[in-house]
PDB file of C-alpha atoms in Angstrom:
ATOM      1  CA  MET A 291      19.248 -21.671   4.033  1.00 40.00           C
ATOM      2  CA  GLU A 292      22.616 -20.098   4.437  1.00 45.00           C
ATOM      3  CA  LYS A 293      22.316 -16.501   6.701  1.00 53.00           C
ATOM      4  CA  ILE A 294      22.488 -14.844   3.416  1.00 60.00           C
ATOM      5  CA  LEU A 295      22.000 -10.807   4.774  1.00 59.00           C
ATOM      6  CA  PRO A 296      25.704  -9.385   4.155  1.00 64.00           C
ATOM      7  CA  THR A 297      24.952  -6.553   6.237  1.00 77.00           C
ATOM      8  CA  ARG A 298      21.900  -6.380   9.757  1.00 87.00           C
ATOM      9  CA  PRO A 299      18.991  -3.989   8.340  1.00 94.00           C
ATOM     10  CA  LYS A 300      18.138  -1.486  11.583  1.00 96.00           C
ATOM     11  CA  ALA A 301      14.084  -1.681   9.444  1.00 98.00           C
ATOM     12  CA  PHE A 302      11.468  -4.063   8.179  1.00 98.00           C
ATOM     13  CA  LEU A 303       9.073  -2.745   5.189  1.00 98.00           C
ATOM     14  CA  ILE A 304       7.036  -4.906   5.822  1.00 98.00           C
ATOM     15  CA  ASP A 305       3.237  -5.613   3.481  1.00 98.00           C
ATOM     16  CA  MET A 306       0.758  -6.628   4.817  1.00 97.00           C
ATOM     17  CA  ASP A 307      -1.939  -7.558   2.983  1.00 94.00           C
ATOM     18  CA  GLY A 308      -0.971 -11.180   1.168  1.00 95.00           C
ATOM     19  CA  THR A 309       2.099 -11.236   2.793  1.00 98.00           C
ATOM     20  CA  LEU A 310       1.404 -11.104   6.857  1.00 98.00           C
ATOM     21  CA  TYR A 311      -1.914 -12.403   5.841  1.00 97.00           C
ATOM     22  CA  PHE A 312      -3.857 -13.766   3.109  1.00 94.00           C
ATOM     23  CA  LYS A 313      -7.850 -14.560   1.844  1.00 89.00           C
ATOM     24  CA  GLY A 314      -8.488 -13.127   5.926  1.00 90.00           C
ATOM     25  CA  GLU A 315      -5.970 -15.836   7.591  1.00 95.00           C
ATOM     26  CA  PRO A 316      -2.827 -15.255   9.121  1.00 97.00           C
ATOM     27  CA  CYS A 317       0.513 -16.905   6.606  1.00 97.00           C
ATOM     28  CA  PRO A 318       2.048 -19.541   8.262  1.00 96.00           C
ATOM     29  CA  GLY A 319       4.753 -18.487  10.740  1.00 97.00           C
ATOM     30  CA  ALA A 320       3.773 -14.602   9.864  1.00 98.00           C
ATOM     31  CA  ILE A 321       2.885 -13.854  13.701  1.00 98.00           C
ATOM     32  CA  GLU A 322       6.194 -15.693  15.223  1.00 98.00           C
ATOM     33  CA  THR A 323       8.177 -13.735  12.469  1.00 98.00           C
ATOM     34  CA  VAL A 324       6.552 -10.258  13.398  1.00 98.00           C
ATOM     35  CA  ASN A 325       7.195 -11.224  17.293  1.00 98.00           C
ATOM     36  CA  TYR A 326      11.056 -12.363  17.264  1.00 97.00           C
ATOM     37  CA  LEU A 327      11.545  -9.575  14.956  1.00 97.00           C
ATOM     38  CA  ARG A 328      10.111  -7.326  17.656  1.00 97.00           C
ATOM     39  CA  GLN A 329      12.464  -9.488  20.535  1.00 96.00           C
ATOM     40  CA  GLU A 330      16.007  -9.255  18.315  1.00 95.00           C
ATOM     41  CA  LYS A 331      14.487  -4.988  18.178  1.00 96.00           C
ATOM     42  CA  TYR A 332      14.355  -3.984  14.730  1.00 97.00           C
ATOM     43  CA  GLN A 333      12.341  -0.972  13.305  1.00 98.00           C
ATOM     44  CA  LEU A 334       9.592  -2.048  12.287  1.00 98.00           C
ATOM     45  CA  ARG A 335       6.440  -0.492  10.372  1.00 98.00           C
ATOM     46  CA  PHE A 336       3.749  -2.357   8.315  1.00 98.00           C
ATOM     47  CA  LEU A 337       2.806  -0.749   4.361  1.00 96.00           C
ATOM     48  CA  THR A 338      -0.656  -2.015   2.803  1.00 92.00           C
ATOM     49  CA  ASN A 339      -1.827   0.033  -0.436  1.00 87.00           C
ATOM     50  CA  THR A 340      -5.333  -1.000   1.466  1.00 84.00           C
ATOM     51  CA  THR A 341      -7.723   2.015   1.219  1.00 83.00           C
ATOM     52  CA  ALA A 342     -10.745   1.095   2.453  1.00 81.00           C
ATOM     53  CA  LYS A 343      -9.504   1.410   6.057  1.00 84.00           C
ATOM     54  CA  THR A 344      -8.009   3.452   8.097  1.00 86.00           C
ATOM     55  CA  PRO A 345      -5.229   2.824  10.440  1.00 89.00           C
ATOM     56  CA  LYS A 346      -7.057   2.581  13.214  1.00 91.00           C
ATOM     57  CA  MET A 347      -9.445  -0.080  12.221  1.00 91.00           C
ATOM     58  CA  LEU A 348      -5.981  -1.585  10.359  1.00 94.00           C
ATOM     59  CA  HIS A 349      -4.704  -2.060  13.220  1.00 96.00           C
ATOM     60  CA  ALA A 350      -7.509  -3.923  14.925  1.00 97.00           C
ATOM     61  CA  GLN A 351      -8.204  -6.303  12.056  1.00 96.00           C
ATOM     62  CA  MET A 352      -4.044  -7.382  12.847  1.00 97.00           C
ATOM     63  CA  GLN A 353      -4.957  -7.259  16.524  1.00 97.00           C
ATOM     64  CA  ALA A 354      -7.643  -9.731  15.981  1.00 97.00           C
ATOM     65  CA  LEU A 355      -5.448 -12.193  14.083  1.00 98.00           C
ATOM     66  CA  GLY A 356      -2.734 -12.817  16.409  1.00 98.00           C
ATOM     67  CA  PHE A 357      -0.282  -9.683  15.520  1.00 98.00           C
ATOM     68  CA  ASP A 358       1.711  -7.673  18.157  1.00 95.00           C
ATOM     69  CA  ILE A 359       0.957  -4.823  15.400  1.00 96.00           C
ATOM     70  CA  HIS A 360       0.565  -0.706  17.017  1.00 96.00           C
ATOM     71  CA  GLU A 361      -1.407   1.329  15.314  1.00 95.00           C
ATOM     72  CA  ASP A 362       1.678   3.888  14.834  1.00 94.00           C
ATOM     73  CA  GLU A 363       3.251   1.723  12.810  1.00 96.00           C
ATOM     74  CA  ILE A 364       0.808   0.938   9.738  1.00 96.00           C
ATOM     75  CA  PHE A 365       1.369   3.190   6.744  1.00 93.00           C
ATOM     76  CA  ASN A 366      -1.207   2.398   3.954  1.00 91.00           C
ATOM     77  CA  ALA A 367      -2.042   4.761   0.879  1.00 90.00           C
ATOM     78  CA  THR A 368      -4.967   6.791   3.359  1.00 91.00           C
ATOM     79  CA  TYR A 369      -2.452   8.368   5.812  1.00 88.00           C
ATOM     80  CA  ALA A 370       0.253   9.318   2.458  1.00 89.00           C
ATOM     81  CA  CYS A 371      -2.219  11.358   0.732  1.00 93.00           C
ATOM     82  CA  LEU A 372      -4.277  13.106   4.182  1.00 92.00           C
ATOM     83  CA  GLN A 373      -0.482  14.325   4.618  1.00 88.00           C
ATOM     84  CA  TYR A 374      -0.078  15.126   0.727  1.00 91.00           C
ATOM     85  CA  LEU A 375      -3.554  17.145   1.304  1.00 94.00           C
ATOM     86  CA  ARG A 376      -1.834  18.745   4.643  1.00 93.00           C
ATOM     87  CA  SER A 377       0.889  20.232   2.303  1.00 89.00           C
ATOM     88  CA  GLN A 378      -1.329  21.875  -0.292  1.00 90.00           C
ATOM     89  CA  PRO A 379      -3.772  24.156   1.621  1.00 91.00           C
ATOM     90  CA  GLY A 380      -6.944  25.555   0.865  1.00 91.00           C
ATOM     91  CA  THR A 381      -7.305  22.877  -2.283  1.00 95.00           C
ATOM     92  CA  SER A 382     -10.849  21.146  -2.352  1.00 98.00           C
ATOM     93  CA  CYS A 383     -11.457  17.501  -3.036  1.00 98.00           C
ATOM     94  CA  HIS A 384     -13.849  15.090  -4.826  1.00 98.00           C
ATOM     95  CA  PHE A 385     -13.571  12.292  -2.870  1.00 98.00           C
ATOM     96  CA  MET A 386     -14.610   8.144  -4.244  1.00 97.00           C
ATOM     97  CA  VAL A 387     -14.380   6.044  -1.280  1.00 95.00           C
ATOM     98  CA  ASP A 388     -15.836   4.541   1.950  1.00 90.00           C
ATOM     99  CA  ASP A 389     -18.005   6.345   4.391  1.00 89.00           C
ATOM    100  CA  ALA A 390     -15.257   5.956   6.692  1.00 86.00           C
ATOM    101  CA  VAL A 391     -12.526   5.821   5.101  1.00 89.00           C
ATOM    102  CA  LYS A 392     -14.165   9.967   3.767  1.00 93.00           C
ATOM    103  CA  ALA A 393     -13.858  10.752   7.679  1.00 92.00           C
ATOM    104  CA  PHE A 394     -10.299  10.376   8.171  1.00 91.00           C
ATOM    105  CA  PHE A 395     -10.016  13.156   5.771  1.00 95.00           C
ATOM    106  CA  LYS A 396     -13.043  15.377   7.592  1.00 94.00           C
ATOM    107  CA  GLU A 397     -10.446  18.379   7.611  1.00 96.00           C
ATOM    108  CA  ILE A 398      -9.753  18.297   3.487  1.00 97.00           C
ATOM    109  CA  PRO A 399     -12.811  20.752   1.750  1.00 97.00           C
ATOM    110  CA  VAL A 400     -15.324  18.695   0.310  1.00 97.00           C
ATOM    111  CA  ASP A 401     -16.771  20.202  -3.631  1.00 98.00           C
ATOM    112  CA  ASP A 402     -18.572  17.861  -5.597  1.00 98.00           C
ATOM    113  CA  ASP A 403     -18.432  20.320  -8.351  1.00 98.00           C
ATOM    114  CA  ALA A 404     -16.099  22.014  -9.232  1.00 98.00           C
ATOM    115  CA  PRO A 405     -13.375  20.486  -6.556  1.00 98.00           C
ATOM    116  CA  ASP A 406      -9.103  20.673  -7.080  1.00 98.00           C
ATOM    117  CA  PHE A 407      -9.224  16.686  -7.400  1.00 98.00           C
ATOM    118  CA  VAL A 408     -10.575  13.520  -7.500  1.00 98.00           C
ATOM    119  CA  VAL A 409      -9.930  11.505  -4.730  1.00 98.00           C
ATOM    120  CA  VAL A 410     -10.332   7.477  -6.223  1.00 97.00           C
ATOM    121  CA  GLY A 411     -10.197   4.799  -3.224  1.00 94.00           C
ATOM    122  CA  ASP A 412     -11.108   1.467  -2.314  1.00 90.00           C
ATOM    123  CA  TYR A 413     -15.254   2.647  -2.956  1.00 93.00           C
ATOM    124  CA  GLY A 414     -16.332  -0.830  -3.915  1.00 89.00           C
ATOM    125  CA  GLU A 415     -19.569  -1.037  -5.362  1.00 90.00           C
ATOM    126  CA  GLY A 416     -19.650   2.541  -5.593  1.00 93.00           C
ATOM    127  CA  PHE A 417     -17.816   2.362  -8.397  1.00 95.00           C
ATOM    128  CA  ASP A 418     -20.860   2.597 -11.572  1.00 97.00           C
ATOM    129  CA  PHE A 419     -21.483   4.738 -14.548  1.00 98.00           C
ATOM    130  CA  ARG A 420     -23.320   7.244 -12.708  1.00 98.00           C
ATOM    131  CA  THR A 421     -21.048   7.918 -10.375  1.00 98.00           C
ATOM    132  CA  LEU A 422     -17.884   7.535 -12.303  1.00 98.00           C
ATOM    133  CA  ASN A 423     -19.621   9.879 -14.943  1.00 98.00           C
ATOM    134  CA  HIS A 424     -19.064  12.615 -12.832  1.00 99.00           C
ATOM    135  CA  ALA A 425     -15.292  12.794 -11.918  1.00 98.00           C
ATOM    136  CA  PHE A 426     -14.796  12.187 -15.494  1.00 99.00           C
ATOM    137  CA  ARG A 427     -16.165  14.446 -15.690  1.00 99.00           C
ATOM    138  CA  LEU A 428     -14.984  17.111 -13.199  1.00 99.00           C
ATOM    139  CA  LEU A 429     -11.618  15.923 -14.512  1.00 99.00           C
ATOM    140  CA  MET A 430     -12.868  17.350 -17.819  1.00 98.00           C
ATOM    141  CA  ASN A 431     -12.762  20.091 -16.129  1.00 98.00           C
ATOM    142  CA  GLY A 432      -9.458  20.485 -14.398  1.00 98.00           C
ATOM    143  CA  ALA A 433      -9.612  18.442 -11.855  1.00 98.00           C
ATOM    144  CA  GLU A 434      -6.027  16.770 -10.842  1.00 98.00           C
ATOM    145  CA  LEU A 435      -6.599  12.703 -10.765  1.00 98.00           C
ATOM    146  CA  ILE A 436      -5.497  11.049  -7.079  1.00 97.00           C
ATOM    147  CA  ALA A 437      -5.076   7.028  -6.952  1.00 96.00           C
ATOM    148  CA  LEU A 438      -4.786   5.970  -3.732  1.00 94.00           C
ATOM    149  CA  GLN A 439      -3.414   2.869  -5.537  1.00 90.00           C
ATOM    150  CA  LYS A 440      -3.630   1.646  -8.298  1.00 89.00           C
ATOM    151  CA  ASN A 441      -3.789  -1.837  -7.810  1.00 85.00           C
ATOM    152  CA  LEU A 442      -6.100  -3.714 -10.243  1.00 89.00           C
ATOM    153  CA  TYR A 443      -7.826  -6.689  -8.323  1.00 87.00           C
ATOM    154  CA  TRP A 444      -7.511  -8.222  -4.671  1.00 82.00           C
ATOM    155  CA  PHE A 445      -8.062 -11.498  -3.170  1.00 80.00           C
ATOM    156  CA  SER A 446     -10.819 -12.312  -0.638  1.00 78.00           C
ATOM    157  CA  ALA A 447     -12.228 -15.624   1.125  1.00 78.00           C
ATOM    158  CA  GLU A 448     -14.737 -14.830  -1.781  1.00 84.00           C
ATOM    159  CA  GLY A 449     -12.506 -14.675  -4.610  1.00 87.00           C
ATOM    160  CA  MET A 450     -11.063 -11.846  -6.748  1.00 88.00           C
ATOM    161  CA  PHE A 451     -12.643  -8.740  -7.317  1.00 90.00           C
ATOM    162  CA  LEU A 452     -11.707  -5.640  -8.795  1.00 92.00           C
ATOM    163  CA  ASP A 453      -9.118  -3.199  -6.862  1.00 90.00           C
ATOM    164  CA  CYS A 454      -9.587   0.964  -7.667  1.00 92.00           C
ATOM    165  CA  GLY A 455      -6.935   0.453 -10.156  1.00 93.00           C
ATOM    166  CA  ALA A 456      -9.247  -0.601 -12.522  1.00 95.00           C
ATOM    167  CA  PHE A 457     -11.330   2.354 -12.093  1.00 97.00           C
ATOM    168  CA  VAL A 458      -8.359   4.845 -12.092  1.00 97.00           C
ATOM    169  CA  THR A 459      -6.953   3.439 -14.725  1.00 97.00           C
ATOM    170  CA  LEU A 460     -10.293   3.915 -17.051  1.00 98.00           C
ATOM    171  CA  LEU A 461     -10.397   7.489 -15.721  1.00 98.00           C
ATOM    172  CA  GLU A 462      -6.546   8.391 -16.876  1.00 99.00           C
ATOM    173  CA  ALA A 463      -7.827   6.822 -20.526  1.00 98.00           C
ATOM    174  CA  ALA A 464     -10.935   9.013 -20.402  1.00 98.00           C
ATOM    175  CA  ALA A 465     -10.077  12.236 -19.320  1.00 98.00           C
ATOM    176  CA  SER A 466      -6.173  12.119 -20.604  1.00 98.00           C
ATOM    177  CA  LYS A 467      -4.985  12.698 -17.173  1.00 97.00           C
ATOM    178  CA  THR A 468      -1.420  10.721 -15.193  1.00 97.00           C
ATOM    179  CA  ALA A 469      -2.813   9.923 -11.501  1.00 97.00           C
ATOM    180  CA  THR A 470      -0.972  10.883  -8.325  1.00 94.00           C
ATOM    181  CA  VAL A 471      -0.490   7.818  -6.991  1.00 93.00           C
ATOM    182  CA  MET A 472       0.056   8.142  -3.003  1.00 93.00           C
ATOM    183  CA  GLY A 473       0.498   4.229  -2.240  1.00 90.00           C
ATOM    184  CA  LYS A 474       2.747   1.697  -3.400  1.00 91.00           C
ATOM    185  CA  PRO A 475       4.813   1.828  -5.551  1.00 92.00           C
ATOM    186  CA  SER A 476       5.103   5.707  -5.135  1.00 91.00           C
ATOM    187  CA  GLU A 477       8.673   6.324  -4.173  1.00 92.00           C
ATOM    188  CA  THR A 478       6.462   9.484  -1.564  1.00 88.00           C
ATOM    189  CA  PHE A 479       4.610   6.591   0.011  1.00 92.00           C
ATOM    190  CA  PHE A 480       8.254   4.147   0.864  1.00 95.00           C
ATOM    191  CA  LYS A 481       9.854   8.216   2.020  1.00 92.00           C
ATOM    192  CA  ILE A 482       7.232   8.679   4.085  1.00 88.00           C
ATOM    193  CA  ALA A 483       7.585   4.853   6.447  1.00 93.00           C
ATOM    194  CA  LEU A 484      11.118   6.193   6.238  1.00 95.00           C
ATOM    195  CA  GLU A 485      11.067   9.603   7.366  1.00 92.00           C
ATOM    196  CA  SER A 486       9.179   7.953  10.214  1.00 92.00           C
ATOM    197  CA  LEU A 487      12.159   6.005  10.994  1.00 96.00           C
ATOM    198  CA  GLN A 488      14.538   7.983  10.385  1.00 97.00           C
ATOM    199  CA  LEU A 489      16.569   5.604   8.490  1.00 98.00           C
ATOM    200  CA  SER A 490      18.193   6.296   4.818  1.00 97.00           C
ATOM    201  CA  PRO A 491      17.310   3.693   1.911  1.00 97.00           C
ATOM    202  CA  SER A 492      20.255   1.458   2.729  1.00 95.00           C
ATOM    203  CA  GLU A 493      19.199   1.229   6.757  1.00 97.00           C
ATOM    204  CA  ALA A 494      16.213  -0.890   5.723  1.00 97.00           C
ATOM    205  CA  VAL A 495      14.642  -3.643   3.641  1.00 97.00           C
ATOM    206  CA  VAL A 496      11.171  -4.219   2.032  1.00 98.00           C
ATOM    207  CA  VAL A 497       9.486  -7.270   2.238  1.00 98.00           C
ATOM    208  CA  GLY A 498       6.445  -8.259  -0.116  1.00 97.00           C
ATOM    209  CA  ASP A 499       4.798 -10.611  -2.532  1.00 96.00           C
ATOM    210  CA  ASP A 500       3.433  -7.781  -5.166  1.00 93.00           C
ATOM    211  CA  VAL A 501       6.226  -8.117  -7.857  1.00 94.00           C
ATOM    212  CA  THR A 502       4.201  -4.116  -8.879  1.00 90.00           C
ATOM    213  CA  SER A 503       3.952  -2.484  -5.841  1.00 91.00           C
ATOM    214  CA  ASP A 504       6.514  -4.174  -3.438  1.00 96.00           C
ATOM    215  CA  ILE A 505       9.861  -4.038  -5.334  1.00 96.00           C
ATOM    216  CA  VAL A 506       9.089  -1.809  -7.445  1.00 96.00           C
ATOM    217  CA  GLY A 507       8.516   0.838  -5.200  1.00 95.00           C
ATOM    218  CA  ALA A 508      11.674  -0.819  -2.896  1.00 97.00           C
ATOM    219  CA  GLU A 509      13.228  -0.629  -6.451  1.00 96.00           C
ATOM    220  CA  ASN A 510      12.527   3.279  -6.814  1.00 95.00           C
ATOM    221  CA  THR A 511      13.387   4.246  -3.877  1.00 96.00           C
ATOM    222  CA  LYS A 512      17.025   1.987  -4.046  1.00 96.00           C
ATOM    223  CA  LEU A 513      15.813   0.081  -0.793  1.00 97.00           C
ATOM    224  CA  ARG A 514      16.854  -4.093  -0.243  1.00 96.00           C
ATOM    225  CA  SER A 515      13.806  -5.771  -0.988  1.00 96.00           C
ATOM    226  CA  ILE A 516      12.301  -9.469  -0.310  1.00 97.00           C
ATOM    227  CA  LEU A 517      10.095 -10.899  -2.553  1.00 97.00           C
ATOM    228  CA  VAL A 518       7.614 -13.608  -0.623  1.00 97.00           C
ATOM    229  CA  LYS A 519       6.143 -16.370  -2.830  1.00 97.00           C
ATOM    230  CA  THR A 520       2.666 -15.759  -1.610  1.00 96.00           C
ATOM    231  CA  GLY A 521      -0.311 -14.103  -2.171  1.00 93.00           C
ATOM    232  CA  LYS A 522       0.007 -12.146  -5.328  1.00 87.00           C
ATOM    233  CA  PHE A 523       2.685 -14.034  -5.848  1.00 92.00           C
ATOM    234  CA  LYS A 524       3.245 -15.755  -9.565  1.00 87.00           C
ATOM    235  CA  PRO A 525       5.616 -17.709 -10.272  1.00 87.00           C
ATOM    236  CA  ASN A 526       5.881 -16.257 -14.414  1.00 85.00           C
ATOM    237  CA  GLN A 527       6.776 -12.878 -12.274  1.00 80.00           C
ATOM    238  CA  LEU A 528       9.712 -13.892 -11.854  1.00 83.00           C
ATOM    239  CA  GLU A 529      10.497 -14.289 -15.577  1.00 81.00           C
ATOM    240  CA  ASN A 530      11.073 -11.048 -17.352  1.00 77.00           C
ATOM    241  CA  PRO A 531      10.526  -8.297 -13.837  1.00 80.00           C
ATOM    242  CA  VAL A 532       9.535  -5.075 -14.106  1.00 86.00           C
ATOM    243  CA  ALA A 533      11.916  -5.285 -10.839  1.00 91.00           C
ATOM    244  CA  LYS A 534      14.305  -7.501  -9.484  1.00 93.00           C
ATOM    245  CA  PRO A 535      14.679  -8.538  -5.114  1.00 95.00           C
ATOM    246  CA  THR A 536      17.890  -8.823  -3.633  1.00 94.00           C
ATOM    247  CA  TRP A 537      16.244 -11.483  -2.546  1.00 95.00           C
ATOM    248  CA  ILE A 538      13.282 -14.329  -2.462  1.00 95.00           C
ATOM    249  CA  LEU A 539      12.296 -15.998   0.283  1.00 96.00           C
ATOM    250  CA  ASP A 540       9.158 -19.273   0.036  1.00 96.00           C
ATOM    251  CA  SER A 541       7.245 -17.110   2.793  1.00 98.00           C
ATOM    252  CA  ILE A 542       7.406 -14.463   5.426  1.00 98.00           C
ATOM    253  CA  ALA A 543       8.627 -17.551   7.964  1.00 98.00           C
ATOM    254  CA  GLU A 544      12.181 -17.667   6.769  1.00 97.00           C
ATOM    255  CA  LEU A 545      12.862 -14.606   7.496  1.00 96.00           C
ATOM    256  CA  PRO A 546      14.550 -15.153  10.587  1.00 94.00           C
ATOM    257  CA  ASN A 547      16.627 -17.129   9.110  1.00 89.00           C
ATOM    258  CA  MET A 548      18.470 -14.521   6.901  1.00 87.00           C
ATOM    259  CA  PHE A 549      19.826 -13.050   9.833  1.00 75.00           C
TER     260      PHE A 549
END
C-alpha cells in the first residue's frame, strides 16, 4: 500500500472490539500495530461502547490479550456518562447496568422510584419484561433517558447477542423519548477523548470497524477516519453509507504502511 496520509496526525483514536480484537482474540497484526504506534510516539486513545466493564476491567482484559495499553488511555461510554452526571450535581438515577458497572457510579444518587434519569447500559439477562416495564413507567412519569450506547448487537465466541441499543430503542418508542447517548457516535464522547489529549479534530484520526458508530462519530466531530474491514464490517455498508470514511483498510495491520 502506498503511503497515503497527507499530514501526519498526532494521535489515533482506536476502536477496540472488532478493530483490535474480535470474538475474544486479537485481530491479526493488531498488537504489533499498537506497539509500532507507541514506538513512533503517537498519542493513543482506545474507544469502546462496551459498557459491561469499567475502564479498569477493560485494561485487565486488553493486557491479558497481549496489548500494551494503559488504563488512562481507555475511554468507554461508562466513563463518559459519569463525567456527564458529575456536571449535573444532585440528579438521581435508576441504573439498568451490571452490578460491577453500577459500583462505578457509586457517587451518583440512586432513586428507583422517581429518578431524574433512567440510565441504560449492558444489562444482559437483566433485561426482561419486569425491568423494562419499570423503566418505561419511570420515563412516563418524567424521567429522562440516557443510553450508554446504542449498538444493536455484538459478537462473542458464542455468536451474536442483542446489545443495549435494542432495548433503548424499545423504550424510546414506547415512552416517546429521545435518549441522550453517551458513547459512540456521540460528538461529546469523541470530544472528551480529544480534550484528554489537548488536541483539535484536525490532529487526530479515528480507526474503527463500525460505520454507524466509529465513522459517523468521526464525521460528526470533523475527524478524519479509517474504516477497517474486520469485526462488524459488511461490504454492503459501503453501498449507501451513512458516513464516508477518509480511508479504508483491510485491517489495522495495514495502518503502519500509511505513513
